[in-house]
CSV table of C-alpha atoms in Angstrom, one decimal:
chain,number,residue,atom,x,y,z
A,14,UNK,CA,175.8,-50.0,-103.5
A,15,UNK,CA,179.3,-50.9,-103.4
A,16,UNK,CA,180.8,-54.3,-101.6
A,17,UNK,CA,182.4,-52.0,-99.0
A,18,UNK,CA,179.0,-50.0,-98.2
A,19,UNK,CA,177.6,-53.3,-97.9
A,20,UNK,CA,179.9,-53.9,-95.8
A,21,UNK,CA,179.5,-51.2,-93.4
A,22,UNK,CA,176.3,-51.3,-93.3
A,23,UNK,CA,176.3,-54.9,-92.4
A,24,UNK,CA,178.8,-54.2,-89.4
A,25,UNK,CA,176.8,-51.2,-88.1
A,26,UNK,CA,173.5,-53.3,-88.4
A,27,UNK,CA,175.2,-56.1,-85.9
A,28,UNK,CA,176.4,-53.5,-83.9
A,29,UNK,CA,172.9,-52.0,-83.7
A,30,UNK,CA,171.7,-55.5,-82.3
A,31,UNK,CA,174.2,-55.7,-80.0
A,32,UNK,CA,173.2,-52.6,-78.4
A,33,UNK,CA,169.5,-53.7,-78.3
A,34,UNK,CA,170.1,-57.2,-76.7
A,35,UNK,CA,172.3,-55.7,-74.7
A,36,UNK,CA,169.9,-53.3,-73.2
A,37,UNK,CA,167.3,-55.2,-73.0
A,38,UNK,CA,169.4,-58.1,-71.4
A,39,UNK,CA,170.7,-55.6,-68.9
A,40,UNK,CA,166.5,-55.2,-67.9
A,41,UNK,CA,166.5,-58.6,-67.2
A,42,UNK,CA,164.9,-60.0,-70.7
A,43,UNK,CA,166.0,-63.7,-70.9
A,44,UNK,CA,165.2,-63.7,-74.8
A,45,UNK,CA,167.7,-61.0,-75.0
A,46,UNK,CA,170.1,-62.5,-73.3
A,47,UNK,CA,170.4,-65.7,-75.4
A,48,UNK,CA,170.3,-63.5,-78.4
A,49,UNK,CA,172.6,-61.6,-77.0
A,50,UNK,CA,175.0,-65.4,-75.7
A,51,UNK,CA,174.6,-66.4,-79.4
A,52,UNK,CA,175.7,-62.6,-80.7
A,53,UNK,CA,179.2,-63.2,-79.0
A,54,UNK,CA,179.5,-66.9,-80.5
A,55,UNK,CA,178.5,-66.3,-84.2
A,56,UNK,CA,179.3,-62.4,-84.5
A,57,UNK,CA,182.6,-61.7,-81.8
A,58,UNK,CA,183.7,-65.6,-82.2
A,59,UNK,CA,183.4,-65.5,-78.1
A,60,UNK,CA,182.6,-68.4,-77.6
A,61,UNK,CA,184.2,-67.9,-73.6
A,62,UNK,CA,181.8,-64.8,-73.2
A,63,UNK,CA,178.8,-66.9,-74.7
A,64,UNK,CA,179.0,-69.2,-72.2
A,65,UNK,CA,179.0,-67.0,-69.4
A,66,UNK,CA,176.2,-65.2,-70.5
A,67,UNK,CA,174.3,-69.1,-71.4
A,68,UNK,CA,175.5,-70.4,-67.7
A,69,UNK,CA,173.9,-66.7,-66.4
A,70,UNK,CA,170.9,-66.4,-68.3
A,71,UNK,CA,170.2,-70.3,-67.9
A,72,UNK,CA,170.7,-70.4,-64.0
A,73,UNK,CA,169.4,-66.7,-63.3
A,74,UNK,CA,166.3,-66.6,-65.9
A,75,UNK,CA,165.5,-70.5,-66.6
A,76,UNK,CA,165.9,-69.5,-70.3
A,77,UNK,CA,165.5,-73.1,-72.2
A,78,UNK,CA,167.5,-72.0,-75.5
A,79,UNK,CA,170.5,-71.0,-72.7
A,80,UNK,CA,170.7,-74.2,-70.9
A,81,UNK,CA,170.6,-75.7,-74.5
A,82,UNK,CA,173.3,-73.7,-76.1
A,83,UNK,CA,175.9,-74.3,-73.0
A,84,UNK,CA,174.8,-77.8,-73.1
A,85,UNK,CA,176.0,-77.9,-75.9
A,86,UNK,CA,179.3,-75.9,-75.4
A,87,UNK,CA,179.7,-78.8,-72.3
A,88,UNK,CA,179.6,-81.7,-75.3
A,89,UNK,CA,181.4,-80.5,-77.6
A,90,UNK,CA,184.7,-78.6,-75.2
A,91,UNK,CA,183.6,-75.2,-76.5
A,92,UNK,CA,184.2,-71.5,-74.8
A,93,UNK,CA,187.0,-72.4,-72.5
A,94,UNK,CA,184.9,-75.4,-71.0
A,95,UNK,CA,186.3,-78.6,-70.5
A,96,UNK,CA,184.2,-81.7,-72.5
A,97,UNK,CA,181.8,-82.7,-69.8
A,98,UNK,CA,178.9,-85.4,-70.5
A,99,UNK,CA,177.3,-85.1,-67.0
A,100,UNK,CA,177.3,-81.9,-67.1
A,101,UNK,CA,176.2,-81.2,-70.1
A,102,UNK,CA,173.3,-83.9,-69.3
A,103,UNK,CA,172.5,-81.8,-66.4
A,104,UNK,CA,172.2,-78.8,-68.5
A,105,UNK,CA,169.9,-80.2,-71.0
A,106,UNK,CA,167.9,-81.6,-68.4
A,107,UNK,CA,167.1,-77.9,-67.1
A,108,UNK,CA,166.8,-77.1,-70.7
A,109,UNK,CA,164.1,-79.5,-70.7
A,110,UNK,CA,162.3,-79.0,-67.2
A,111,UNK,CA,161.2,-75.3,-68.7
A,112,UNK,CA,160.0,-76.6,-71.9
A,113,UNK,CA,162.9,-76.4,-74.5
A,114,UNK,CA,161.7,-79.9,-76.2
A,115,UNK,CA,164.9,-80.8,-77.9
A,116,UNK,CA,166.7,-80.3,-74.7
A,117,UNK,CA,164.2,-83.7,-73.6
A,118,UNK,CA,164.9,-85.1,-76.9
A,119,UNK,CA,168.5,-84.6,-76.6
A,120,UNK,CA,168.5,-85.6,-72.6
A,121,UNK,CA,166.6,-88.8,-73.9
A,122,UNK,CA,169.4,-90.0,-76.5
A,123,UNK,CA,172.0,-89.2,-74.0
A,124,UNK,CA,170.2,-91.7,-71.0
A,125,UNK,CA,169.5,-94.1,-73.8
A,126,UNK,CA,173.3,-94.3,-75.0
A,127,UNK,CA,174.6,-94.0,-71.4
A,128,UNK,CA,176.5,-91.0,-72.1
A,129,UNK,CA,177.4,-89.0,-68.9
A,130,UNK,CA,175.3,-91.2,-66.9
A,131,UNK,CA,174.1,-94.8,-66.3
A,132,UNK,CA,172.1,-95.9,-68.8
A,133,UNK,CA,168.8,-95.4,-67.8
A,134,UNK,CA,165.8,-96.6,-70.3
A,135,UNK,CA,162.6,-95.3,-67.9
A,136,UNK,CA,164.3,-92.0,-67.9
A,137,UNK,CA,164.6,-92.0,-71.6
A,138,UNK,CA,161.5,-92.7,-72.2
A,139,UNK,CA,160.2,-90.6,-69.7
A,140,UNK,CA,161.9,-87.4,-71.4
A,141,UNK,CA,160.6,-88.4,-75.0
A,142,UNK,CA,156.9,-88.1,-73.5
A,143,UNK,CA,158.1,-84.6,-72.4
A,144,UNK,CA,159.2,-84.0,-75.9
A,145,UNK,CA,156.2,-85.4,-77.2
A,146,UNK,CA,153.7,-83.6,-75.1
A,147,UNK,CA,155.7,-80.5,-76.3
A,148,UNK,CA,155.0,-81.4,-79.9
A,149,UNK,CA,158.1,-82.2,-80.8
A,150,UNK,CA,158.0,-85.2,-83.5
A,151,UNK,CA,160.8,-87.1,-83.3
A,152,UNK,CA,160.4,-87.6,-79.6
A,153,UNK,CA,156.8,-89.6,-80.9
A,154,UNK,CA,157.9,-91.9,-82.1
A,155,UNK,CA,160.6,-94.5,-80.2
């Protein structure tokens, strides 16, 4: 098979998936929906229509790997958002309330640095135990 049929087939393959988590987004699938978030940020480059569909599926569906992803578009100024801390705290807080266990590891770190909030050390600690008790490791050991 030649580089360019390679090619081709590569492109029709992610346009394959995009139909898929599109559909299946459109039926109200909140897996499909982040799949289909990160498919505009890593396939299309959109990072503007990710966070749309992150900010939807996260507020809409409580999808954990949403509020995560646009929490992390909030940090780091991505997708035509403006770099917001509390926001972004707010965001991985959500993450965490419906079980995403970095979102309460990350939420954790932020508290414990004071970044976009007050530092708060019973908060911090409080979201590590929700890592924990969601077996995520590094949130065990502080």
């Amino acid at each position: 098979m030649t580089t360019k049929e390679n090619e081709k087939l590569k492109e029709e393959y992610l346009e394959d998936k995009y139909v898929d988590f599109k559909i299946a987004c459109d039926e109200g699938d909140p897996t499909a929906c982040y799949s289909l978030g990160e498919w505009y940020a890593m396939v299309k480059e959109d990072k503007e229509t990710a966070a749309t569909i992150f900010r939807e599926n996260c507020n809409k569906r409580n999808n954990g790997n949403s509020c995560f992803s646009l929490s992390l578009m909030y940090l780091r100024g991505q997708g035509g958002l403006k770099k917001n801390e509390t926001t972004a705290l707010s965001f991985m807080e959500q993450a965490c309330k419906v079980s995403h266990k970095e979102g309460c590891e990350t939420a954790a770190k932020m508290y414990s640095l004071g970044r976009g909030c007050t530092k708060n050390k019973k908060k911090a600690v409080d979201l590590r135990h929700a890592g924990c008790d969601l077996k995520f490791a590094p949130s065990c050991y502080f």
